[in-house]
PDB file of C-alpha atoms and ligand atoms in Angstrom:
ATOM      1  CA  MET A   1     -74.392  35.121 124.436  1.00 58.00           C
ATOM      2  CA  MET A   2     -75.249  38.404 126.115  1.00 75.00           C
ATOM      3  CA  LEU A   3     -74.322  38.504 129.801  1.00 80.00           C
ATOM      4  CA  GLU A   4     -77.684  40.064 130.629  1.00 93.00           C
ATOM      5  CA  GLN A   5     -79.595  37.172 129.076  1.00 95.00           C
ATOM      6  CA  PHE A   6     -77.348  34.674 130.853  1.00 96.00           C
ATOM      7  CA  GLU A   7     -77.956  36.416 134.193  1.00 97.00           C
ATOM      8  CA  LYS A   8     -81.696  36.494 133.572  1.00 97.00           C
ATOM      9  CA  ASP A   9     -81.902  32.814 132.591  1.00 97.00           C
ATOM     10  CA  ILE A  10     -79.799  31.711 135.581  1.00 98.00           C
ATOM     11  CA  ASP A  11     -81.901  33.800 137.960  1.00 98.00           C
ATOM     12  CA  GLN A  12     -85.112  32.404 136.541  1.00 98.00           C
ATOM     13  CA  GLY A  13     -83.886  28.803 136.764  1.00 98.00           C
ATOM     14  CA  LEU A  14     -82.559  29.073 140.311  1.00 98.00           C
ATOM     15  CA  SER A  15     -85.735  30.859 141.470  1.00 98.00           C
ATOM     16  CA  ASP A  16     -87.949  28.070 140.069  1.00 98.00           C
ATOM     17  CA  PHE A  17     -89.159  25.125 142.068  1.00 97.00           C
ATOM     18  CA  PRO A  18     -87.786  22.606 141.289  1.00 98.00           C
ATOM     19  CA  LYS A  19     -84.647  24.519 140.314  1.00 98.00           C
ATOM     20  CA  THR A  20     -83.427  24.262 136.709  1.00 98.00           C
ATOM     21  CA  LEU A  21     -80.535  25.568 134.606  1.00 98.00           C
ATOM     22  CA  PRO A  22     -80.525  25.660 130.759  1.00 97.00           C
ATOM     23  CA  SER A  23     -78.184  23.058 129.265  1.00 97.00           C
ATOM     24  CA  LYS A  24     -77.225  25.418 126.428  1.00 94.00           C
ATOM     25  CA  TYR A  25     -74.955  27.158 128.951  1.00 95.00           C
ATOM     26  CA  PHE A  26     -72.740  24.077 129.340  1.00 96.00           C
ATOM     27  CA  TYR A  27     -70.711  25.147 126.346  1.00 93.00           C
ATOM     28  CA  ASP A  28     -68.126  27.727 127.379  1.00 91.00           C
ATOM     29  CA  LYS A  29     -64.478  27.016 126.468  1.00 91.00           C
ATOM     30  CA  LYS A  30     -64.030  24.474 129.282  1.00 95.00           C
ATOM     31  CA  GLY A  31     -67.450  22.949 128.533  1.00 95.00           C
ATOM     32  CA  ASP A  32     -66.533  22.518 124.848  1.00 91.00           C
ATOM     33  CA  GLU A  33     -63.332  20.722 125.875  1.00 94.00           C
ATOM     34  CA  LEU A  34     -65.202  18.459 128.277  1.00 97.00           C
ATOM     35  CA  PHE A  35     -67.787  17.634 125.612  1.00 96.00           C
ATOM     36  CA  VAL A  36     -64.990  16.531 123.255  1.00 94.00           C
ATOM     37  CA  GLN A  37     -63.771  14.243 126.056  1.00 97.00           C
ATOM     38  CA  ILE A  38     -67.325  12.916 126.500  1.00 98.00           C
ATOM     39  CA  MET A  39     -67.571  12.070 122.806  1.00 97.00           C
ATOM     40  CA  ASN A  40     -64.385  10.012 123.133  1.00 97.00           C
ATOM     41  CA  MET A  41     -65.503   8.110 126.233  1.00 98.00           C
ATOM     42  CA  PRO A  42     -66.065   4.360 125.785  1.00 98.00           C
ATOM     43  CA  GLU A  43     -69.491   4.735 127.472  1.00 98.00           C
ATOM     44  CA  TYR A  44     -70.695   7.541 125.159  1.00 98.00           C
ATOM     45  CA  TYR A  45     -71.828   5.336 122.260  1.00 98.00           C
ATOM     46  CA  LEU A  46     -73.792   8.079 120.416  1.00 98.00           C
ATOM     47  CA  THR A  47     -70.928   9.662 118.448  1.00 98.00           C
ATOM     48  CA  ARG A  48     -69.379   6.341 117.425  1.00 98.00           C
ATOM     49  CA  ALA A  49     -72.737   4.896 116.394  1.00 98.00           C
ATOM     50  CA  GLU A  50     -73.574   7.841 114.142  1.00 98.00           C
ATOM     51  CA  HIS A  51     -70.046   7.902 112.747  1.00 98.00           C
ATOM     52  CA  GLU A  52     -70.467   4.224 111.815  1.00 98.00           C
ATOM     53  CA  ILE A  53     -73.579   5.133 109.792  1.00 98.00           C
ATOM     54  CA  PHE A  54     -71.537   7.704 107.863  1.00 98.00           C
ATOM     55  CA  LYS A  55     -68.594   5.344 107.398  1.00 98.00           C
ATOM     56  CA  THR A  56     -70.701   2.464 106.073  1.00 98.00           C
ATOM     57  CA  GLN A  57     -73.850   3.915 104.471  1.00 98.00           C
ATOM     58  CA  CYS A  58     -72.885   6.987 102.449  1.00 98.00           C
ATOM     59  CA  GLN A  59     -74.417   5.516  99.315  1.00 98.00           C
ATOM     60  CA  GLU A  60     -77.730   4.932 101.123  1.00 98.00           C
ATOM     61  CA  ILE A  61     -77.584   8.484 102.486  1.00 98.00           C
ATOM     62  CA  ILE A  62     -77.048   9.894  98.975  1.00 98.00           C
ATOM     63  CA  GLU A  63     -79.909   7.816  97.563  1.00 98.00           C
ATOM     64  CA  GLY A  64     -82.194   8.688 100.484  1.00 98.00           C
ATOM     65  CA  LEU A  65     -81.492  12.381  99.970  1.00 98.00           C
ATOM     66  CA  GLU A  66     -82.391  11.903  96.270  1.00 98.00           C
ATOM     67  CA  LEU A  67     -79.237  13.752  95.235  1.00 98.00           C
ATOM     68  CA  ASP A  68     -78.678  14.129  91.522  1.00 97.00           C
ATOM     69  CA  PRO A  69     -75.042  14.369  90.340  1.00 96.00           C
ATOM     70  CA  ASN A  70     -76.140  16.842  87.672  1.00 96.00           C
ATOM     71  CA  GLN A  71     -78.092  19.155  89.933  1.00 97.00           C
ATOM     72  CA  PHE A  72     -76.221  21.636  92.158  1.00 98.00           C
ATOM     73  CA  PHE A  73     -77.340  21.572  95.808  1.00 98.00           C
ATOM     74  CA  GLU A  74     -76.486  23.129  99.159  1.00 97.00           C
ATOM     75  CA  LEU A  75     -75.526  21.004 102.145  1.00 98.00           C
ATOM     76  CA  ILE A  76     -76.143  23.029 105.308  1.00 97.00           C
ATOM     77  CA  GLU A  77     -75.033  21.686 108.687  1.00 98.00           C
ATOM     78  CA  LEU A  78     -76.450  23.184 111.880  1.00 97.00           C
ATOM     79  CA  GLY A  79     -73.953  22.910 114.748  1.00 96.00           C
ATOM     80  CA  ALA A  80     -71.228  21.472 112.520  1.00 95.00           C
ATOM     81  CA  GLY A  81     -68.600  21.295 115.295  1.00 91.00           C
ATOM     82  CA  ASP A  82     -65.561  19.400 114.036  1.00 90.00           C
ATOM     83  CA  GLY A  83     -67.557  17.932 111.120  1.00 94.00           C
ATOM     84  CA  THR A  84     -65.981  14.479 111.567  1.00 94.00           C
ATOM     85  CA  LYS A  85     -69.044  12.533 110.443  1.00 97.00           C
ATOM     86  CA  THR A  86     -70.043  14.863 107.625  1.00 98.00           C
ATOM     87  CA  LYS A  87     -66.522  14.721 106.173  1.00 97.00           C
ATOM     88  CA  GLU A  88     -67.078  11.052 105.312  1.00 98.00           C
ATOM     89  CA  LEU A  89     -70.025  12.050 103.146  1.00 98.00           C
ATOM     90  CA  LEU A  90     -68.289  15.103 101.656  1.00 98.00           C
ATOM     91  CA  GLU A  91     -65.484  12.843 100.479  1.00 98.00           C
ATOM     92  CA  VAL A  92     -67.837  10.392  98.756  1.00 98.00           C
ATOM     93  CA  LEU A  93     -69.843  13.240  97.188  1.00 98.00           C
ATOM     94  CA  HIS A  94     -66.663  14.815  95.899  1.00 98.00           C
ATOM     95  CA  LYS A  95     -65.270  11.547  94.524  1.00 97.00           C
ATOM     96  CA  SER A  96     -68.573  10.852  92.771  1.00 97.00           C
ATOM     97  CA  ASP A  97     -68.498  14.297  91.187  1.00 97.00           C
ATOM     98  CA  TYR A  98     -71.599  15.765  92.823  1.00 98.00           C
ATOM     99  CA  LYS A  99     -71.957  19.520  92.513  1.00 98.00           C
ATOM    100  CA  PHE A 100     -72.537  21.189  95.847  1.00 98.00           C
ATOM    101  CA  GLU A 101     -71.467  23.710  98.426  1.00 97.00           C
ATOM    102  CA  TYR A 102     -71.051  22.931 102.114  1.00 98.00           C
ATOM    103  CA  PHE A 103     -72.322  25.510 104.635  1.00 97.00           C
ATOM    104  CA  PRO A 104     -71.228  24.600 108.167  1.00 97.00           C
ATOM    105  CA  ILE A 105     -73.100  26.771 110.685  1.00 96.00           C
ATOM    106  CA  ASP A 106     -71.971  26.963 114.289  1.00 93.00           C
ATOM    107  CA  ILE A 107     -72.029  29.268 117.297  1.00 87.00           C
ATOM    108  CA  SER A 108     -68.292  28.712 117.736  1.00 87.00           C
ATOM    109  CA  GLN A 109     -66.091  30.698 115.326  1.00 89.00           C
ATOM    110  CA  ASN A 110     -63.151  28.692 116.573  1.00 87.00           C
ATOM    111  CA  ALA A 111     -64.742  25.353 115.603  1.00 90.00           C
ATOM    112  CA  LEU A 112     -65.614  26.745 112.153  1.00 95.00           C
ATOM    113  CA  ASP A 113     -62.110  28.090 111.499  1.00 94.00           C
ATOM    114  CA  GLN A 114     -60.604  24.746 112.416  1.00 94.00           C
ATOM    115  CA  LEU A 115     -63.077  22.808 110.266  1.00 96.00           C
ATOM    116  CA  GLU A 116     -62.397  25.073 107.298  1.00 97.00           C
ATOM    117  CA  GLN A 117     -58.644  24.629 107.684  1.00 96.00           C
ATOM    118  CA  GLU A 118     -58.948  20.847 107.839  1.00 97.00           C
ATOM    119  CA  LEU A 119     -61.268  20.665 104.833  1.00 97.00           C
ATOM    120  CA  CYS A 120     -58.930  22.918 102.904  1.00 97.00           C
ATOM    121  CA  LYS A 121     -56.183  20.315 103.486  1.00 97.00           C
ATOM    122  CA  GLU A 122     -58.233  17.125 103.189  1.00 97.00           C
ATOM    123  CA  LEU A 123     -60.777  18.055 100.500  1.00 97.00           C
ATOM    124  CA  PRO A 124     -59.460  21.211  98.831  1.00 97.00           C
ATOM    125  CA  ALA A 125     -61.878  20.954  95.908  1.00 97.00           C
ATOM    126  CA  VAL A 126     -64.975  21.139  98.134  1.00 98.00           C
ATOM    127  CA  SER A 127     -66.408  24.633  98.390  1.00 98.00           C
ATOM    128  CA  VAL A 128     -66.900  25.509 102.085  1.00 97.00           C
ATOM    129  CA  LYS A 129     -68.849  28.592 103.157  1.00 97.00           C
ATOM    130  CA  LYS A 130     -68.748  28.741 106.947  1.00 96.00           C
ATOM    131  CA  LYS A 131     -71.320  30.817 108.770  1.00 94.00           C
ATOM    132  CA  GLN A 132     -71.060  31.798 112.415  1.00 93.00           C
ATOM    133  CA  GLY A 133     -74.147  32.629 114.396  1.00 90.00           C
ATOM    134  CA  ASP A 134     -77.781  31.866 114.999  1.00 91.00           C
ATOM    135  CA  TYR A 135     -79.072  28.893 112.986  1.00 94.00           C
ATOM    136  CA  PHE A 136     -82.254  30.576 111.803  1.00 93.00           C
ATOM    137  CA  ALA A 137     -80.660  33.869 110.868  1.00 92.00           C
ATOM    138  CA  MET A 138     -78.214  31.812 108.800  1.00 90.00           C
ATOM    139  CA  LEU A 139     -80.920  29.641 107.232  1.00 92.00           C
ATOM    140  CA  GLU A 140     -82.855  32.751 106.347  1.00 93.00           C
ATOM    141  CA  SER A 141     -79.808  34.271 104.676  1.00 91.00           C
ATOM    142  CA  LEU A 142     -79.619  31.175 102.450  1.00 90.00           C
ATOM    143  CA  ARG A 143     -83.271  31.392 101.507  1.00 89.00           C
ATOM    144  CA  GLU A 144     -82.755  33.600  98.486  1.00 86.00           C
ATOM    145  CA  THR A 145     -80.812  30.964  96.577  1.00 87.00           C
ATOM    146  CA  ASN A 146     -82.939  28.729  94.398  1.00 88.00           C
ATOM    147  CA  HIS A 147     -80.865  25.616  94.902  1.00 95.00           C
ATOM    148  CA  PRO A 148     -82.146  22.411  96.493  1.00 97.00           C
ATOM    149  CA  LYS A 149     -81.069  22.172 100.111  1.00 98.00           C
ATOM    150  CA  VAL A 150     -80.309  19.434 102.591  1.00 98.00           C
ATOM    151  CA  VAL A 151     -80.042  20.481 106.221  1.00 98.00           C
ATOM    152  CA  PHE A 152     -78.053  18.271 108.605  1.00 98.00           C
ATOM    153  CA  PHE A 153     -78.708  18.306 112.337  1.00 98.00           C
ATOM    154  CA  LEU A 154     -76.679  15.462 113.821  1.00 98.00           C
ATOM    155  CA  GLY A 155     -75.532  14.046 117.139  1.00 98.00           C
ATOM    156  CA  SER A 156     -78.991  13.885 118.761  1.00 98.00           C
ATOM    157  CA  ASN A 157     -78.613  17.581 119.489  1.00 98.00           C
ATOM    158  CA  ILE A 158     -82.386  17.784 119.122  1.00 98.00           C
ATOM    159  CA  GLY A 159     -82.580  15.553 122.226  1.00 98.00           C
ATOM    160  CA  ASN A 160     -81.618  18.443 124.474  1.00 98.00           C
ATOM    161  CA  MET A 161     -84.942  20.100 123.588  1.00 98.00           C
ATOM    162  CA  SER A 162     -88.396  19.254 124.902  1.00 98.00           C
ATOM    163  CA  ASP A 163     -90.651  17.589 122.293  1.00 98.00           C
ATOM    164  CA  GLN A 164     -92.561  20.862 121.979  1.00 98.00           C
ATOM    165  CA  GLN A 165     -89.342  22.826 121.371  1.00 97.00           C
ATOM    166  CA  ALA A 166     -88.135  20.156 118.911  1.00 98.00           C
ATOM    167  CA  SER A 167     -91.391  20.419 117.009  1.00 98.00           C
ATOM    168  CA  GLU A 168     -91.129  24.216 116.772  1.00 97.00           C
ATOM    169  CA  PHE A 169     -87.464  23.961 115.784  1.00 97.00           C
ATOM    170  CA  ILE A 170     -88.228  21.543 112.926  1.00 98.00           C
ATOM    171  CA  TYR A 171     -91.205  23.645 111.862  1.00 97.00           C
ATOM    172  CA  LYS A 172     -88.923  26.697 111.622  1.00 96.00           C
ATOM    173  CA  ILE A 173     -86.357  24.785 109.564  1.00 97.00           C
ATOM    174  CA  GLY A 174     -89.170  23.819 107.183  1.00 97.00           C
ATOM    175  CA  ALA A 175     -90.314  27.434 106.950  1.00 96.00           C
ATOM    176  CA  ASN A 176     -86.889  28.288 105.488  1.00 95.00           C
ATOM    177  CA  LEU A 177     -86.908  25.442 102.950  1.00 96.00           C
ATOM    178  CA  ARG A 178     -88.822  24.598  99.768  1.00 96.00           C
ATOM    179  CA  PRO A 179     -90.792  21.527  98.718  1.00 97.00           C
ATOM    180  CA  ASP A 180     -88.562  18.425  98.273  1.00 98.00           C
ATOM    181  CA  ASP A 181     -85.722  19.887 100.375  1.00 98.00           C
ATOM    182  CA  LYS A 182     -84.543  17.485 103.099  1.00 98.00           C
ATOM    183  CA  LEU A 183     -83.731  17.479 106.775  1.00 98.00           C
ATOM    184  CA  PHE A 184     -81.208  14.839 107.847  1.00 98.00           C
ATOM    185  CA  LEU A 185     -81.804  14.328 111.550  1.00 98.00           C
ATOM    186  CA  GLY A 186     -79.543  12.243 113.824  1.00 98.00           C
ATOM    187  CA  VAL A 187     -81.184  10.918 116.997  1.00 99.00           C
ATOM    188  CA  ASP A 188     -80.352   8.516 119.788  1.00 99.00           C
ATOM    189  CA  LEU A 189     -82.816   5.620 119.978  1.00 99.00           C
ATOM    190  CA  ILE A 190     -84.678   4.377 123.059  1.00 99.00           C
ATOM    191  CA  LYS A 191     -82.805   1.471 124.575  1.00 98.00           C
ATOM    192  CA  SER A 192     -82.196  -0.148 127.934  1.00 98.00           C
ATOM    193  CA  ALA A 193     -80.900   1.773 130.946  1.00 98.00           C
ATOM    194  CA  ASN A 194     -77.765  -0.355 131.246  1.00 98.00           C
ATOM    195  CA  ILE A 195     -76.518   1.149 127.960  1.00 98.00           C
ATOM    196  CA  VAL A 196     -77.851   4.711 128.295  1.00 98.00           C
ATOM    197  CA  LEU A 197     -77.065   5.488 131.937  1.00 98.00           C
ATOM    198  CA  PRO A 198     -73.271   4.940 131.826  1.00 98.00           C
ATOM    199  CA  ALA A 199     -73.135   7.356 128.868  1.00 98.00           C
ATOM    200  CA  TYR A 200     -74.441  10.056 131.233  1.00 98.00           C
ATOM    201  CA  ASP A 201     -72.698   8.894 134.405  1.00 98.00           C
ATOM    202  CA  ASP A 202     -69.255   7.589 133.487  1.00 98.00           C
ATOM    203  CA  PRO A 203     -66.914   6.112 136.086  1.00 98.00           C
ATOM    204  CA  ALA A 204     -64.108   8.533 135.149  1.00 98.00           C
ATOM    205  CA  GLY A 205     -66.318  11.465 136.177  1.00 98.00           C
ATOM    206  CA  ILE A 206     -66.056  13.402 132.908  1.00 98.00           C
ATOM    207  CA  THR A 207     -69.828  13.939 132.684  1.00 98.00           C
ATOM    208  CA  LYS A 208     -69.815  15.002 136.315  1.00 98.00           C
ATOM    209  CA  ALA A 209     -67.139  17.624 135.527  1.00 98.00           C
ATOM    210  CA  PHE A 210     -69.188  18.724 132.476  1.00 98.00           C
ATOM    211  CA  ASN A 211     -72.319  19.192 134.597  1.00 98.00           C
ATOM    212  CA  LEU A 212     -70.486  20.941 137.462  1.00 98.00           C
ATOM    213  CA  ASN A 213     -68.765  23.258 135.001  1.00 98.00           C
ATOM    214  CA  LEU A 214     -72.091  25.053 134.690  1.00 98.00           C
ATOM    215  CA  LEU A 215     -71.727  26.182 138.305  1.00 98.00           C
ATOM    216  CA  SER A 216     -68.099  27.223 137.674  1.00 98.00           C
ATOM    217  CA  ARG A 217     -69.295  29.250 134.704  1.00 97.00           C
ATOM    218  CA  ILE A 218     -71.867  30.997 136.889  1.00 98.00           C
ATOM    219  CA  ASN A 219     -69.117  31.689 139.449  1.00 98.00           C
ATOM    220  CA  ASN A 220     -66.834  33.114 136.757  1.00 97.00           C
ATOM    221  CA  GLU A 221     -69.322  35.173 134.791  1.00 97.00           C
ATOM    222  CA  LEU A 222     -71.747  36.283 137.518  1.00 97.00           C
ATOM    223  CA  ASP A 223     -69.282  36.445 140.406  1.00 98.00           C
ATOM    224  CA  GLY A 224     -70.990  33.613 142.251  1.00 98.00           C
ATOM    225  CA  ASN A 225     -69.787  31.631 145.246  1.00 98.00           C
ATOM    226  CA  PHE A 226     -71.030  28.122 144.406  1.00 98.00           C
ATOM    227  CA  ASN A 227     -68.842  25.622 146.264  1.00 98.00           C
ATOM    228  CA  ILE A 228     -68.495  22.995 143.537  1.00 98.00           C
ATOM    229  CA  ASN A 229     -67.494  20.374 146.101  1.00 98.00           C
ATOM    230  CA  THR A 230     -70.910  20.551 147.736  1.00 98.00           C
ATOM    231  CA  PHE A 231     -72.813  19.397 144.628  1.00 98.00           C
ATOM    232  CA  LEU A 232     -73.077  15.884 143.207  1.00 98.00           C
ATOM    233  CA  HIS A 233     -73.827  14.805 139.660  1.00 98.00           C
ATOM    234  CA  GLN A 234     -76.867  12.577 139.197  1.00 98.00           C
ATOM    235  CA  ALA A 235     -78.204  10.952 136.022  1.00 98.00           C
ATOM    236  CA  LYS A 236     -81.572   9.229 135.714  1.00 98.00           C
ATOM    237  CA  TYR A 237     -83.083   7.207 132.901  1.00 98.00           C
ATOM    238  CA  THR A 238     -85.789   4.622 132.486  1.00 97.00           C
ATOM    239  CA  GLU A 239     -86.507   2.928 129.178  1.00 98.00           C
ATOM    240  CA  LYS A 240     -90.188   3.628 129.716  1.00 97.00           C
ATOM    241  CA  ASP A 241     -89.666   7.435 129.762  1.00 95.00           C
ATOM    242  CA  GLY A 242     -86.897   7.347 127.129  1.00 98.00           C
ATOM    243  CA  ILE A 243     -85.399  10.547 128.537  1.00 98.00           C
ATOM    244  CA  ALA A 244     -82.026  10.758 130.314  1.00 98.00           C
ATOM    245  CA  LYS A 245     -82.115  13.551 132.899  1.00 98.00           C
ATOM    246  CA  SER A 246     -79.120  15.170 134.593  1.00 98.00           C
ATOM    247  CA  TYR A 247     -79.157  16.901 137.944  1.00 99.00           C
ATOM    248  CA  LEU A 248     -76.821  18.641 140.359  1.00 99.00           C
ATOM    249  CA  VAL A 249     -77.655  17.736 143.951  1.00 99.00           C
ATOM    250  CA  SER A 250     -76.752  19.927 146.931  1.00 99.00           C
ATOM    251  CA  THR A 251     -75.068  17.753 149.570  1.00 99.00           C
ATOM    252  CA  LYS A 252     -75.962  20.210 152.355  1.00 98.00           C
ATOM    253  CA  GLU A 253     -78.225  23.107 153.262  1.00 98.00           C
ATOM    254  CA  GLN A 254     -76.600  26.241 151.915  1.00 98.00           C
ATOM    255  CA  THR A 255     -77.121  29.684 150.437  1.00 98.00           C
ATOM    256  CA  VAL A 256     -75.336  30.732 147.269  1.00 98.00           C
ATOM    257  CA  THR A 257     -74.805  34.388 146.368  1.00 98.00           C
ATOM    258  CA  LEU A 258     -74.221  35.832 142.921  1.00 98.00           C
ATOM    259  CA  ASN A 259     -72.323  39.005 143.732  1.00 96.00           C
ATOM    260  CA  GLY A 260     -72.873  40.387 140.249  1.00 91.00           C
ATOM    261  CA  SER A 261     -76.602  40.761 140.869  1.00 94.00           C
ATOM    262  CA  GLY A 262     -76.601  40.509 144.672  1.00 95.00           C
ATOM    263  CA  LYS A 263     -79.158  37.663 144.412  1.00 97.00           C
ATOM    264  CA  MET A 264     -79.139  34.763 146.870  1.00 98.00           C
ATOM    265  CA  TYR A 265     -80.453  31.227 146.374  1.00 98.00           C
ATOM    266  CA  HIS A 266     -81.184  28.811 149.173  1.00 98.00           C
ATOM    267  CA  PHE A 267     -80.663  25.056 148.854  1.00 98.00           C
ATOM    268  CA  THR A 268     -81.939  22.415 151.229  1.00 98.00           C
ATOM    269  CA  LYS A 269     -79.838  19.286 151.741  1.00 98.00           C
ATOM    270  CA  GLY A 270     -80.526  16.950 148.783  1.00 98.00           C
ATOM    271  CA  GLU A 271     -82.199  19.679 146.698  1.00 98.00           C
ATOM    272  CA  LYS A 272     -81.705  19.207 142.960  1.00 98.00           C
ATOM    273  CA  ILE A 273     -81.053  21.497 140.031  1.00 99.00           C
ATOM    274  CA  HIS A 274     -82.308  19.910 136.803  1.00 98.00           C
ATOM    275  CA  THR A 275     -79.658  20.764 134.211  1.00 98.00           C
ATOM    276  CA  GLU A 276     -80.354  18.684 131.100  1.00 98.00           C
ATOM    277  CA  ILE A 277     -82.666  16.338 129.260  1.00 98.00           C
ATOM    278  CA  SER A 278     -81.281  13.979 126.625  1.00 98.00           C
ATOM    279  CA  ARG A 279     -84.319  12.573 124.832  1.00 98.00           C
ATOM    280  CA  LYS A 280     -84.192   9.190 123.132  1.00 99.00           C
ATOM    281  CA  TYR A 281     -86.512   8.413 120.210  1.00 99.00           C
ATOM    282  CA  ASN A 282     -88.434   5.893 118.142  1.00 98.00           C
ATOM    283  CA  ASP A 283     -90.490   6.285 114.929  1.00 98.00           C
ATOM    284  CA  GLU A 284     -93.654   7.054 116.858  1.00 98.00           C
ATOM    285  CA  ILE A 285     -92.064   9.904 118.836  1.00 98.00           C
ATOM    286  CA  ILE A 286     -90.464  11.379 115.700  1.00 98.00           C
ATOM    287  CA  ASN A 287     -93.801  11.194 113.880  1.00 98.00           C
ATOM    288  CA  THR A 288     -95.556  12.943 116.778  1.00 98.00           C
ATOM    289  CA  ILE A 289     -92.901  15.673 116.828  1.00 98.00           C
ATOM    290  CA  ILE A 290     -93.122  16.340 113.077  1.00 98.00           C
ATOM    291  CA  HIS A 291     -96.923  16.005 112.953  1.00 98.00           C
ATOM    292  CA  ASP A 292     -97.550  19.758 112.712  1.00 97.00           C
ATOM    293  CA  THR A 293     -94.535  20.486 110.502  1.00 98.00           C
ATOM    294  CA  ASP A 294     -94.157  20.219 106.714  1.00 97.00           C
ATOM    295  CA  PHE A 295     -91.919  17.149 106.938  1.00 98.00           C
ATOM    296  CA  GLN A 296     -92.516  13.421 106.452  1.00 98.00           C
ATOM    297  CA  ILE A 297     -90.104  10.582 107.192  1.00 98.00           C
ATOM    298  CA  THR A 298     -88.865   9.041 103.945  1.00 98.00           C
ATOM    299  CA  ASN A 299     -85.832   7.035 105.129  1.00 98.00           C
ATOM    300  CA  LYS A 300     -84.078   5.851 108.232  1.00 98.00           C
ATOM    301  CA  MET A 301     -80.558   4.497 108.657  1.00 98.00           C
ATOM    302  CA  THR A 302     -79.309   2.854 111.828  1.00 98.00           C
ATOM    303  CA  ASP A 303     -75.930   1.607 113.062  1.00 98.00           C
ATOM    304  CA  SER A 304     -75.206  -2.117 113.400  1.00 98.00           C
ATOM    305  CA  ASN A 305     -76.285  -2.122 117.088  1.00 98.00           C
ATOM    306  CA  ASP A 306     -79.514  -0.191 116.410  1.00 98.00           C
ATOM    307  CA  TYR A 307     -78.409   2.384 118.981  1.00 99.00           C
ATOM    308  CA  PHE A 308     -78.697   5.475 116.783  1.00 99.00           C
ATOM    309  CA  ALA A 309     -80.746   6.554 113.765  1.00 99.00           C
ATOM    310  CA  ASP A 310     -80.399   9.122 111.032  1.00 98.00           C
ATOM    311  CA  TYR A 311     -83.829  10.017 109.662  1.00 99.00           C
ATOM    312  CA  ILE A 312     -84.383  11.637 106.295  1.00 98.00           C
ATOM    313  CA  LEU A 313     -87.336  14.009 106.479  1.00 98.00           C
ATOM    314  CA  LYS A 314     -88.685  15.407 103.242  1.00 98.00           C
ATOM    315  CA  ARG A 315     -90.310  18.829 103.047  1.00 98.00           C
ATOM    316  CA  SER A 316     -93.727  18.754 101.342  1.00 98.00           C
TER     317      SER A 316
HETATM  318  C1  AVI B 401     -75.015  17.526 122.888  1.00 76.68           C
HETATM  319  N1  AVI B 401     -75.907  16.501 123.407  1.00 76.68           N
HETATM  320  C2  AVI B 401     -76.548  15.736 122.336  1.00 76.68           C
HETATM  321  C3  AVI B 401     -75.301  15.646 124.444  1.00 76.68           C
HETATM  322  C4  AVI B 401     -76.330  14.573 124.911  1.00 76.68           C
HETATM  323  O1  AVI B 401     -76.031  13.394 124.759  1.00 76.68           O
HETATM  324  O2  AVI B 401     -77.404  14.959 125.369  1.00 76.68           O
HETATM  325  C5  AVI B 401     -74.826  16.445 125.644  1.00 76.68           C
HETATM  326  C6  AVI B 401     -74.335  15.587 126.781  1.00 76.68           C
HETATM  327  N2  AVI B 401     -74.666  15.728 128.023  1.00 76.68           N
HETATM  328  C7  AVI B 401     -74.069  14.826 128.777  1.00 76.68           C
HETATM  329  N3  AVI B 401     -73.332  14.072 127.997  1.00 76.68           N
HETATM  330  C8  AVI B 401     -73.465  14.539 126.717  1.00 76.68           C
END
């Protein structure tokens, strides 16, 4: 990410009322580490629930994706990360003699290198073509090939976008695919606050550290003087809205300076910075989001608790 863009986005967010900061900036090295800790927290059910779907329903996934063992296809994963869930499927595909190539795409070169190394050990016969960079530039580069494609976007990563952004994102994926190609979309389902809230406000304070790390990143990269100890983490969620929202709350009146740009930002006591939305879904919301895209829902798989769903969307 260019420093200039970062500086511009931070300035815009902190100059807004109410103040906001883009959640995509959570993920520097420390943020990546904290997110791995989040995924392992007992309260963060999302990763386990989706992993269960992959561990128990690979055959259903293969059928839902209408994969043909005699027809070569490309499996493209946007934001592959450590690929833990996808590996379950790769193993079954390999054992069942499907012909395919796996294209993990990620912003993090480090994550891709590690994934490639692991796959080389665990599933040496699977052809892995890692691609680092922007999802759409990468999808476009794969457009020339004539092979059927399935695009994976897991982990409810779409939930950090507004519905409008999600709709545009899915539309753009479709624009890079052909009729009958598939999008395999993992989303967290709407459920009661007593399950969702602890996932975003854990007693060990890992999510708090993750949220506050955004201010540390601003301090480090834009020479800011945020006093991290004067901000609290707050998570809100109601089942009616179906959107978990995270905030940083100033515990006192204060002015923060970013020495890099010389800009100053005033906070009143109790003033909030909105840092993240984590949208939860149901069929109706997904159908509204894909309404103006070229996709239709053809299948849906859920975990045994009905916490999480993987939708198969088919390109018309
Ligand atoms: C990456 N994303 C789907 C996570 C989520 O659940 O919204 C990020 C996260 N934020 C706080 N905890 C986890």
